[in-house]
Coordinates of C-alpha atoms in Angstrom, one line a residue:
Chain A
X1 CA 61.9 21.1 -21.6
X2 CA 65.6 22.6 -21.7
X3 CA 64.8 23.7 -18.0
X4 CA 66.2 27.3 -17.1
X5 CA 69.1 28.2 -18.9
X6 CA 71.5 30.9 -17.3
X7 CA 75.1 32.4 -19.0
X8 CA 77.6 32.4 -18.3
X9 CA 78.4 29.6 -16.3
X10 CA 81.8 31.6 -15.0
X11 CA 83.1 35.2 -15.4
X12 CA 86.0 36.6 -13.8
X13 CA 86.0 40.2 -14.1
X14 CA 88.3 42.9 -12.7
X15 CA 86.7 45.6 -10.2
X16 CA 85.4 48.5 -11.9
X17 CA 84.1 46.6 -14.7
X18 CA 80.6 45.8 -16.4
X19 CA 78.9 42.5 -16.0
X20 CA 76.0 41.1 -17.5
X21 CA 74.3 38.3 -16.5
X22 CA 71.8 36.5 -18.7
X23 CA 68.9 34.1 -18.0
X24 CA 65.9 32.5 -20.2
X25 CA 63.2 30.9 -18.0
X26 CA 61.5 28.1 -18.7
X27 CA 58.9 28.9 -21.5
X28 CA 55.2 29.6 -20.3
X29 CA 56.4 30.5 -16.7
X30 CA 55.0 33.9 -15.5
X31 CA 57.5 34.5 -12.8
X32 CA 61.7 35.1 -12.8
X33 CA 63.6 35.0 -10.1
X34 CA 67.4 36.3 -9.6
X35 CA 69.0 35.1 -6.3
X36 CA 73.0 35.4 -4.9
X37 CA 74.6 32.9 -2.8
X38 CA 77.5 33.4 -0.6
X39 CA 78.2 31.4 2.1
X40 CA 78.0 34.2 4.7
X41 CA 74.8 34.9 3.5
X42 CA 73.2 32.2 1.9
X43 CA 70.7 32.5 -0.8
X44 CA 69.6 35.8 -1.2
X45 CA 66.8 37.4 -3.6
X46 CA 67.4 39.9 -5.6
X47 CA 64.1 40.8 -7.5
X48 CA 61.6 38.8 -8.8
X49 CA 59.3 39.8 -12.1
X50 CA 55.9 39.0 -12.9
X51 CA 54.8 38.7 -16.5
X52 CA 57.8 40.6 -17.2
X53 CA 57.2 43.5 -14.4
X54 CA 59.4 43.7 -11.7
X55 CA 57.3 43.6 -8.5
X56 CA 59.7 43.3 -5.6
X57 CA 63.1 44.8 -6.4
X58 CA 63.9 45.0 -2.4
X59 CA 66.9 43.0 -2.5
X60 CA 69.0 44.8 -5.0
X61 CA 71.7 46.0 -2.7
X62 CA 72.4 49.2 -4.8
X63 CA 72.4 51.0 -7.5
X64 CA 75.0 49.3 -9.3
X65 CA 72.7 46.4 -9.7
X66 CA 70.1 46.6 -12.3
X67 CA 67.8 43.9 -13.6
X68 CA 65.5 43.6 -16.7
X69 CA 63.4 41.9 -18.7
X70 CA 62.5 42.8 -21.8
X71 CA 60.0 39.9 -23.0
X72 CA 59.2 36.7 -21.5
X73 CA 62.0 34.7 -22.4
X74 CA 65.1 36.8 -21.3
X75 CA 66.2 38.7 -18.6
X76 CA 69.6 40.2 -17.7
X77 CA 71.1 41.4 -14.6
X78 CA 73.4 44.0 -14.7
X79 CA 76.9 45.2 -12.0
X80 CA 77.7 48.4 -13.6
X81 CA 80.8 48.7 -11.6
X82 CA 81.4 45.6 -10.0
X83 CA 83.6 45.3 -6.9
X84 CA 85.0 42.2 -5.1
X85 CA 82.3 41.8 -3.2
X86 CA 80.0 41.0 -5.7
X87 CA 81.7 38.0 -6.2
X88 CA 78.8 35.1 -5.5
X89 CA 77.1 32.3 -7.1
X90 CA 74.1 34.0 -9.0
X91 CA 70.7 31.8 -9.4
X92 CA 68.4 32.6 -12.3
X93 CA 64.7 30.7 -11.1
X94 CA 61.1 30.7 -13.0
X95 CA 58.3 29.7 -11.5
X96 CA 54.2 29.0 -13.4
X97 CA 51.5 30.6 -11.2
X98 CA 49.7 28.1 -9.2
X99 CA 47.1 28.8 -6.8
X100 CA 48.7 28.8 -3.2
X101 CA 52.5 29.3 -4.5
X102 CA 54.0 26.9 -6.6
X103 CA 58.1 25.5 -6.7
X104 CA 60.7 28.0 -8.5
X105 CA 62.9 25.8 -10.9
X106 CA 66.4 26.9 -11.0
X107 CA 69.2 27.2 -13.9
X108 CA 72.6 26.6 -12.8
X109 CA 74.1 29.4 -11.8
X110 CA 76.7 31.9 -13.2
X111 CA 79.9 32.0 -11.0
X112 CA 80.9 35.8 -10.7
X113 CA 84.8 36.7 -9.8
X114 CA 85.3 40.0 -9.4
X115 CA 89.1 40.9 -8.3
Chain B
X1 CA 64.2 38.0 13.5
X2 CA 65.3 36.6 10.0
X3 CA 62.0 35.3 8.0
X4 CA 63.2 31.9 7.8
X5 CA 65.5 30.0 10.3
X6 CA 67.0 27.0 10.1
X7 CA 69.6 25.2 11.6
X8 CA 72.4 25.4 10.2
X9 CA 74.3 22.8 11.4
X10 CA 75.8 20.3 10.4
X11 CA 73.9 17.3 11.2
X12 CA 75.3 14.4 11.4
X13 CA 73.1 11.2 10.8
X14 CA 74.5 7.3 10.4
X15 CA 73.5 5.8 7.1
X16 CA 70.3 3.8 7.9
X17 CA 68.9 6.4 10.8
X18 CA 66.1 9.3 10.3
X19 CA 67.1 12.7 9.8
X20 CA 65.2 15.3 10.9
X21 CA 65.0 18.9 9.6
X22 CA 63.5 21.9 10.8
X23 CA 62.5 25.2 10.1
X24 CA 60.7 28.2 11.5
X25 CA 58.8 31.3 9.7
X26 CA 57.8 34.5 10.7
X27 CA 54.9 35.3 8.1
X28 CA 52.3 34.0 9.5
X29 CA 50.1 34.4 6.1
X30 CA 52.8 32.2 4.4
X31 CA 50.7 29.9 2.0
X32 CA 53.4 27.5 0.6
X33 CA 56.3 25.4 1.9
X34 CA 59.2 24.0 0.0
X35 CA 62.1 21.9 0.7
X36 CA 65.4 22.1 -1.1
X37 CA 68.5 19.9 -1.8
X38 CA 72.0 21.4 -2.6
X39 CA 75.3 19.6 -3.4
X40 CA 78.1 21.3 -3.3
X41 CA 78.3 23.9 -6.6
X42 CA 75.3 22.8 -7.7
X43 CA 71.9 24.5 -7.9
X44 CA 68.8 24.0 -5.5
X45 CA 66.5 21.2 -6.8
X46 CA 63.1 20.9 -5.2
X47 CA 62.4 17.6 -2.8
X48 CA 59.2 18.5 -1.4
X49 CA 56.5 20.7 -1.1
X50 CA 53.5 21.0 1.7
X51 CA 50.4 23.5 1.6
X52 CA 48.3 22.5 4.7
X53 CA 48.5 21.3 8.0
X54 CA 49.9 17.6 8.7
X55 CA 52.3 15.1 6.9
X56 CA 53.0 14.5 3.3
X57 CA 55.0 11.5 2.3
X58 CA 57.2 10.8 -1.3
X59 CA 59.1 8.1 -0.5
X60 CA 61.7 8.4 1.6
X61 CA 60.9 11.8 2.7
X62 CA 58.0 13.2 4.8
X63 CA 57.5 17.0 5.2
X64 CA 55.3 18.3 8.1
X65 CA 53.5 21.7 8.5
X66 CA 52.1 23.0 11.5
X67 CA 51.0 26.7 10.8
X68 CA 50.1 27.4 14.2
X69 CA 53.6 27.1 15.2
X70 CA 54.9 28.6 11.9
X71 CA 56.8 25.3 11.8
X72 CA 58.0 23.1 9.1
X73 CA 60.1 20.0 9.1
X74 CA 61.9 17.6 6.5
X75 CA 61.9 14.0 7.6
X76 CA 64.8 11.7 5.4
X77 CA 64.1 7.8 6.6
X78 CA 66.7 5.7 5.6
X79 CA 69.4 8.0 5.4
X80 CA 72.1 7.3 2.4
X81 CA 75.5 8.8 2.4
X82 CA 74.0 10.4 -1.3
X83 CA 71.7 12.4 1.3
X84 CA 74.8 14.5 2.4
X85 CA 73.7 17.8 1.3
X86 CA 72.9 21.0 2.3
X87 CA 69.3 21.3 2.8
X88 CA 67.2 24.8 2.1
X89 CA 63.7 25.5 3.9
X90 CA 62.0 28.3 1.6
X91 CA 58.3 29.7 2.0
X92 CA 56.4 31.1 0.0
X93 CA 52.8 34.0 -0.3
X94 CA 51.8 36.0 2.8
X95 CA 52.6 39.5 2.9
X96 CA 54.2 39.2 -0.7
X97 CA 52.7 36.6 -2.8
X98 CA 55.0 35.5 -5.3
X99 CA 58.1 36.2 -3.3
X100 CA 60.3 33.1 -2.2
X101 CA 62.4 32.9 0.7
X102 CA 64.9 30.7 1.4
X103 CA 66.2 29.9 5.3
X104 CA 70.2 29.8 5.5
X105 CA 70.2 25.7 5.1
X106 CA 71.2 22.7 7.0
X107 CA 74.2 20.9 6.2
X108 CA 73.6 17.1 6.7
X109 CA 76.1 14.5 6.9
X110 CA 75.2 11.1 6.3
X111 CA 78.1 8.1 7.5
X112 CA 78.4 4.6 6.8

């Protein structure tokens, strides 16, 4: 099992610019997961999916953030423009359903830059 | 009121000791209980995790769950300086089923 696999592993981007973030979960999991971490605010979520719907989309903090997932073994997130801020460790996760909840596995992370 | 709390910090521990852990939740139809590790610029790997009341031991670890309190803790016995980590509390089901949310963590430091 190649385990979740996330790309890039770093992008620096100037402010104003597109960034695409990509993920494939680990095969025959049902849910995806996108988190941010910052050390002000820890790990955040940003939507989750469920068989390849998005069900909770709460966390996107605007509408320059935009998530997809267009089968079951891809999903991208999206900062169309990005500003410094943005700048975080982003977590791709995938979890299987298990009755009563089961543990999200993580990727390792894409380093965003934005200056 | 954030929906998971933790400490954050840092605990300090002496190699050999017990660390102790804790964290608090707010939804009270959470189902499912992990614990975390993170090293620095890594990504979360799962230690532990508890679905009913009481103790469950792996090792050197023992997680507790007491949902009448909304209370969880991570228990590290034997503490080894490779135990310095920060150390994430996440909860799972209730109000949103599948959703997953993590506490801010808990920085332990373990010294020889």
């Amino acid at each position: 099992d190649a385990g979740v696999i996330q790309s890039p592993r770093h992008e620096v981007t100037e402010m104003g610019q597109e960034v695409t973030l990509r993920c494939k979960p680990i095969s025959g999991h049902d849910y995806l997961f996108w988190y941010r971490q910052t050390m002000m605010r820890g790990l955040e979520l940003l939507i989750y999916f469920n068989n390849n719907v998005p069900i909770d989309d709460s966390g996107m903090p605007e509408d320059r953030f935009s998530a997809k997932m267009p089968n079951a073994s891809f999903s991208t997130l999206k900062i169309q423009p990005s500003e410094p801020r943005d700048s975080a460790v982003y977590f791709c996760a995938s979890s299987p359903h298990l009755p009563g909840g089961s543990p999200l596995h993580f990727g390792n992370g894409t380093r965003l830059t934005v200056t | 009121q954030k929906e998971v709390e933790q400490n954050s910090g840092p605990l300090s521990v002496p190699e050999g000791a017990i660390a102790s852990l804790n964290c608090t939740y707010s939804d009270r139809g959470s189902q499912s209980f992990f614990w975390y590790r993170q090293y620095s610029g890594k990504s979360p790997e799962l230690i532990m995790f508890i679905y009913s009341n009481g103790d469950k031991e792996d090792g050197r670890f023992t997680a507790q769950l007491n949902k009448a309190s909304q209370y969880v803790s991570l228990l590290i016995r034997d503490s080894q300086p490779s135990d310095s980590a920060t150390y994430l509390c996440a909860v799972r089901g209730g109000t949103s089923y599948g959703k997953l949310t993590f506490g801010q963590g808990t920085i332990l430091t373990v010294h020889p």
